CSV table of C-alpha atoms in Angstrom, one decimal:
chain,number,residue,atom,x,y,z
S,1283,MET,CA,-16.3,2.6,11.3
S,1284,MET,CA,-14.9,-1.0,10.5
S,1285,VAL,CA,-16.5,-3.5,12.3
S,1286,TYR,CA,-14.1,-6.5,13.1
S,1287,ASP,CA,-15.4,-10.2,13.3
S,1288,GLY,CA,-13.8,-12.6,15.6
S,1289,ASP,CA,-11.1,-13.6,13.4
S,1290,MET,CA,-9.6,-10.3,12.5
S,1291,HIS,CA,-8.0,-7.4,14.1
S,1292,LYS,CA,-6.1,-4.1,13.4
S,1293,ALA,CA,-2.9,-4.9,11.4
S,1294,SER,CA,0.6,-4.7,13.1
S,1295,ILE,CA,2.5,-1.4,11.8
S,1296,LEU,CA,5.6,-3.6,11.3
S,1297,LYS,CA,3.9,-6.2,9.3
S,1298,ARG,CA,2.3,-3.5,7.2
S,1299,VAL,CA,5.5,-2.0,6.4
S,1300,MET,CA,7.1,-5.3,5.8
S,1301,ALA,CA,4.4,-6.3,3.4
S,1302,ARG,CA,4.9,-2.9,1.5
S,1303,ILE,CA,8.6,-3.5,1.3
S,1304,VAL,CA,7.8,-7.0,-0.3
S,1305,ASP,CA,5.7,-5.4,-2.8
S,1306,PHE,CA,8.2,-2.6,-3.6
S,1307,LEU,CA,10.6,-5.3,-4.1
S,1308,VAL,CA,8.4,-7.2,-6.6
S,1309,ALA,CA,7.9,-3.7,-8.6
S,1310,TRP,CA,11.4,-3.2,-8.4
S,1311,ALA,CA,12.3,-6.6,-9.8
S,1312,LEU,CA,9.9,-6.0,-12.7
S,1313,ALA,CA,11.6,-2.5,-13.3
S,1314,LEU,CA,15.2,-4.2,-13.4
S,1315,PHE,CA,14.5,-7.4,-15.3
S,1316,ILE,CA,11.9,-6.2,-17.9
S,1317,PRO,CA,13.3,-2.9,-19.1
S,1318,PRO,CA,11.7,-0.6,-20.2
S,1319,ALA,CA,8.1,-1.8,-19.8
S,1320,GLY,CA,9.3,-3.1,-16.3
S,1321,ILE,CA,8.8,0.4,-14.8
S,1322,ILE,CA,5.3,0.6,-16.3
S,1323,LEU,CA,4.5,-2.9,-14.9
S,1324,GLY,CA,5.8,-1.8,-11.7
S,1325,LEU,CA,3.8,1.1,-11.4
S,1326,ILE,CA,0.5,-0.9,-12.4
S,1327,TYR,CA,1.5,-3.8,-9.9
S,1328,LEU,CA,1.9,-1.3,-7.0
S,1329,ALA,CA,-1.6,0.3,-8.2
S,1330,VAL,CA,-3.8,-2.8,-8.5
S,1331,ALA,CA,-1.9,-5.2,-6.0
S,1332,ASP,CA,-4.4,-5.1,-3.2
S,1333,GLY,CA,-7.4,-5.5,-5.2
S,1334,ILE,CA,-6.4,-8.6,-7.4
S,1335,GLN,CA,-6.0,-11.4,-5.0
S,1336,LYS,CA,-9.3,-10.7,-2.5
S,1337,GLY,CA,-7.4,-7.6,-0.7
S,1338,GLN,CA,-3.9,-9.2,-0.5
S,1339,SER,CA,-1.0,-8.2,-2.4
S,1340,PRO,CA,1.8,-10.7,-2.4
S,1341,GLY,CA,3.3,-8.9,0.4
S,1342,LYS,CA,0.2,-8.9,2.5
S,1343,MET,CA,-0.1,-12.7,1.8
S,1344,VAL,CA,3.1,-13.3,3.3
S,1345,PHE,CA,2.2,-11.4,6.5
S,1346,GLY,CA,-1.2,-12.5,6.7
S,1347,LEU,CA,-2.9,-9.2,6.0
S,1348,GLU,CA,-5.7,-8.2,4.1
S,1349,VAL,CA,-7.3,-4.7,2.7
S,1350,LEU,CA,-11.2,-4.8,3.2
S,1351,MET,CA,-13.6,-2.2,2.3
S,1352,ARG,CA,-16.0,-0.6,4.7
S,1353,ASP,CA,-18.6,-3.3,4.1
S,1354,GLY,CA,-16.2,-6.2,4.9
S,1355,SER,CA,-15.7,-7.3,1.5
S,1356,PRO,CA,-12.2,-7.5,0.0
S,1357,CYS,CA,-10.7,-4.4,-1.4
S,1358,ASP,CA,-11.5,-3.9,-5.3
S,1359,LEU,CA,-9.3,-2.7,-8.2
S,1360,LYS,CA,-10.6,0.9,-8.0
S,1361,SER,CA,-10.2,1.3,-4.4
S,1362,SER,CA,-6.6,-0.5,-4.6
S,1363,ILE,CA,-5.6,2.4,-7.1
S,1364,PHE,CA,-6.7,5.1,-5.0
S,1365,ARG,CA,-5.3,3.8,-1.7
S,1366,ASN,CA,-1.9,3.1,-3.5
S,1367,LEU,CA,-1.5,6.2,-5.3
S,1368,PRO,CA,1.2,7.6,-2.9
S,1369,PHE,CA,3.4,4.8,-3.4
S,1370,VAL,CA,3.0,4.6,-7.0
S,1371,PHE,CA,4.3,8.3,-7.1
S,1372,LEU,CA,7.0,7.3,-4.9
S,1373,PHE,CA,8.1,4.4,-7.3
S,1374,LEU,CA,7.7,6.6,-10.2
S,1375,PHE,CA,9.8,9.4,-8.9
S,1376,ALA,CA,12.5,7.1,-8.0
S,1377,ALA,CA,12.5,5.5,-11.3
S,1378,ILE,CA,13.3,9.0,-12.9
S,1379,PRO,CA,16.8,10.2,-12.6
S,1380,ILE,CA,17.5,13.8,-11.4
S,1381,LEU,CA,14.4,15.5,-11.8
S,1382,GLY,CA,12.3,12.4,-10.3
S,1383,TRP,CA,14.5,12.1,-7.2
S,1384,ILE,CA,14.1,15.9,-6.6
S,1385,LEU,CA,10.3,15.4,-6.7
S,1386,LEU,CA,10.8,12.2,-4.7
S,1387,VAL,CA,12.2,14.5,-1.9
S,1388,ILE,CA,9.8,17.3,-2.2
S,1389,ALA,CA,6.6,15.7,-2.9
S,1390,ALA,CA,6.6,11.8,-2.6
S,1391,LEU,CA,8.5,11.2,0.6
S,1392,PRO,CA,6.8,13.5,2.7
S,1393,LEU,CA,3.5,12.2,1.6
S,1394,VAL,CA,4.5,8.7,2.6
S,1395,LEU,CA,6.0,10.1,5.9
S,1396,ILE,CA,2.3,11.4,6.6
S,1397,GLU,CA,0.8,8.2,5.5
S,1398,LEU,CA,2.9,6.4,8.1
S,1399,TRP,CA,2.3,8.9,10.7
S,1400,LEU,CA,-1.4,8.3,10.3
S,1401,VAL,CA,-1.3,4.7,10.5
S,1402,PHE,CA,0.6,5.3,14.1
S,1403,VAL,CA,-1.8,7.7,15.5
S,1404,ASP,CA,-5.2,6.6,14.1
S,1405,GLU,CA,-7.0,4.4,16.4
S,1406,THR,CA,-8.0,2.1,13.6
S,1407,GLY,CA,-4.7,2.3,11.6
S,1408,GLU,CA,-6.0,4.1,8.7
S,1409,ARG,CA,-3.7,6.1,6.5
S,1410,LEU,CA,-4.7,8.7,4.2
S,1411,GLY,CA,-5.1,6.2,1.2
S,1412,ASP,CA,-7.3,4.1,3.2
S,1413,ARG,CA,-9.6,7.1,4.2
S,1414,ILE,CA,-9.9,8.2,0.3
S,1415,ALA,CA,-10.6,4.4,-0.8
S,1416,ASP,CA,-12.8,3.4,2.5
S,1417,THR,CA,-10.5,0.5,2.8
S,1418,HIS,CA,-9.0,-1.0,6.2
S,1419,VAL,CA,-6.1,-3.3,6.8
S,1420,VAL,CA,-6.6,-6.3,9.0
S,1421,GLU,CA,-4.6,-9.0,10.3
S,1422,ARG,CA,-6.0,-12.5,10.3
S,1423,LEU,CA,-5.7,-14.3,13.6
S,1424,HIS,CA,-5.7,-17.9,11.9
């Protein structure tokens, strides 16, 4: 169970979604402006973004969120990769015409919907990726 200190609390679902949108826009910009390597760079970015800057991807920085490990330390690269795999697959499938779009509808979108549902129903806001990686997203109060 995550122990909150005095200057953090469970992250707002809206802020989490908005932060994820920012991160997807960064990944998509890489894919559009640096073809064809940009798709790979976008995938790598989505996978490791939470583990590079002390648990804060650019999207999380904008919205004052951070990803912490169970012990309260910032998310590391390995945990970032595990927690973000569903979104990596979503981005990958979206980038592949026809077959990728079919896989997107059949596999990736339902997985992301399950992730979102878990954020809503879980008392601590943990999604499947957080449970796998032993992480938790918090919002700093200052």
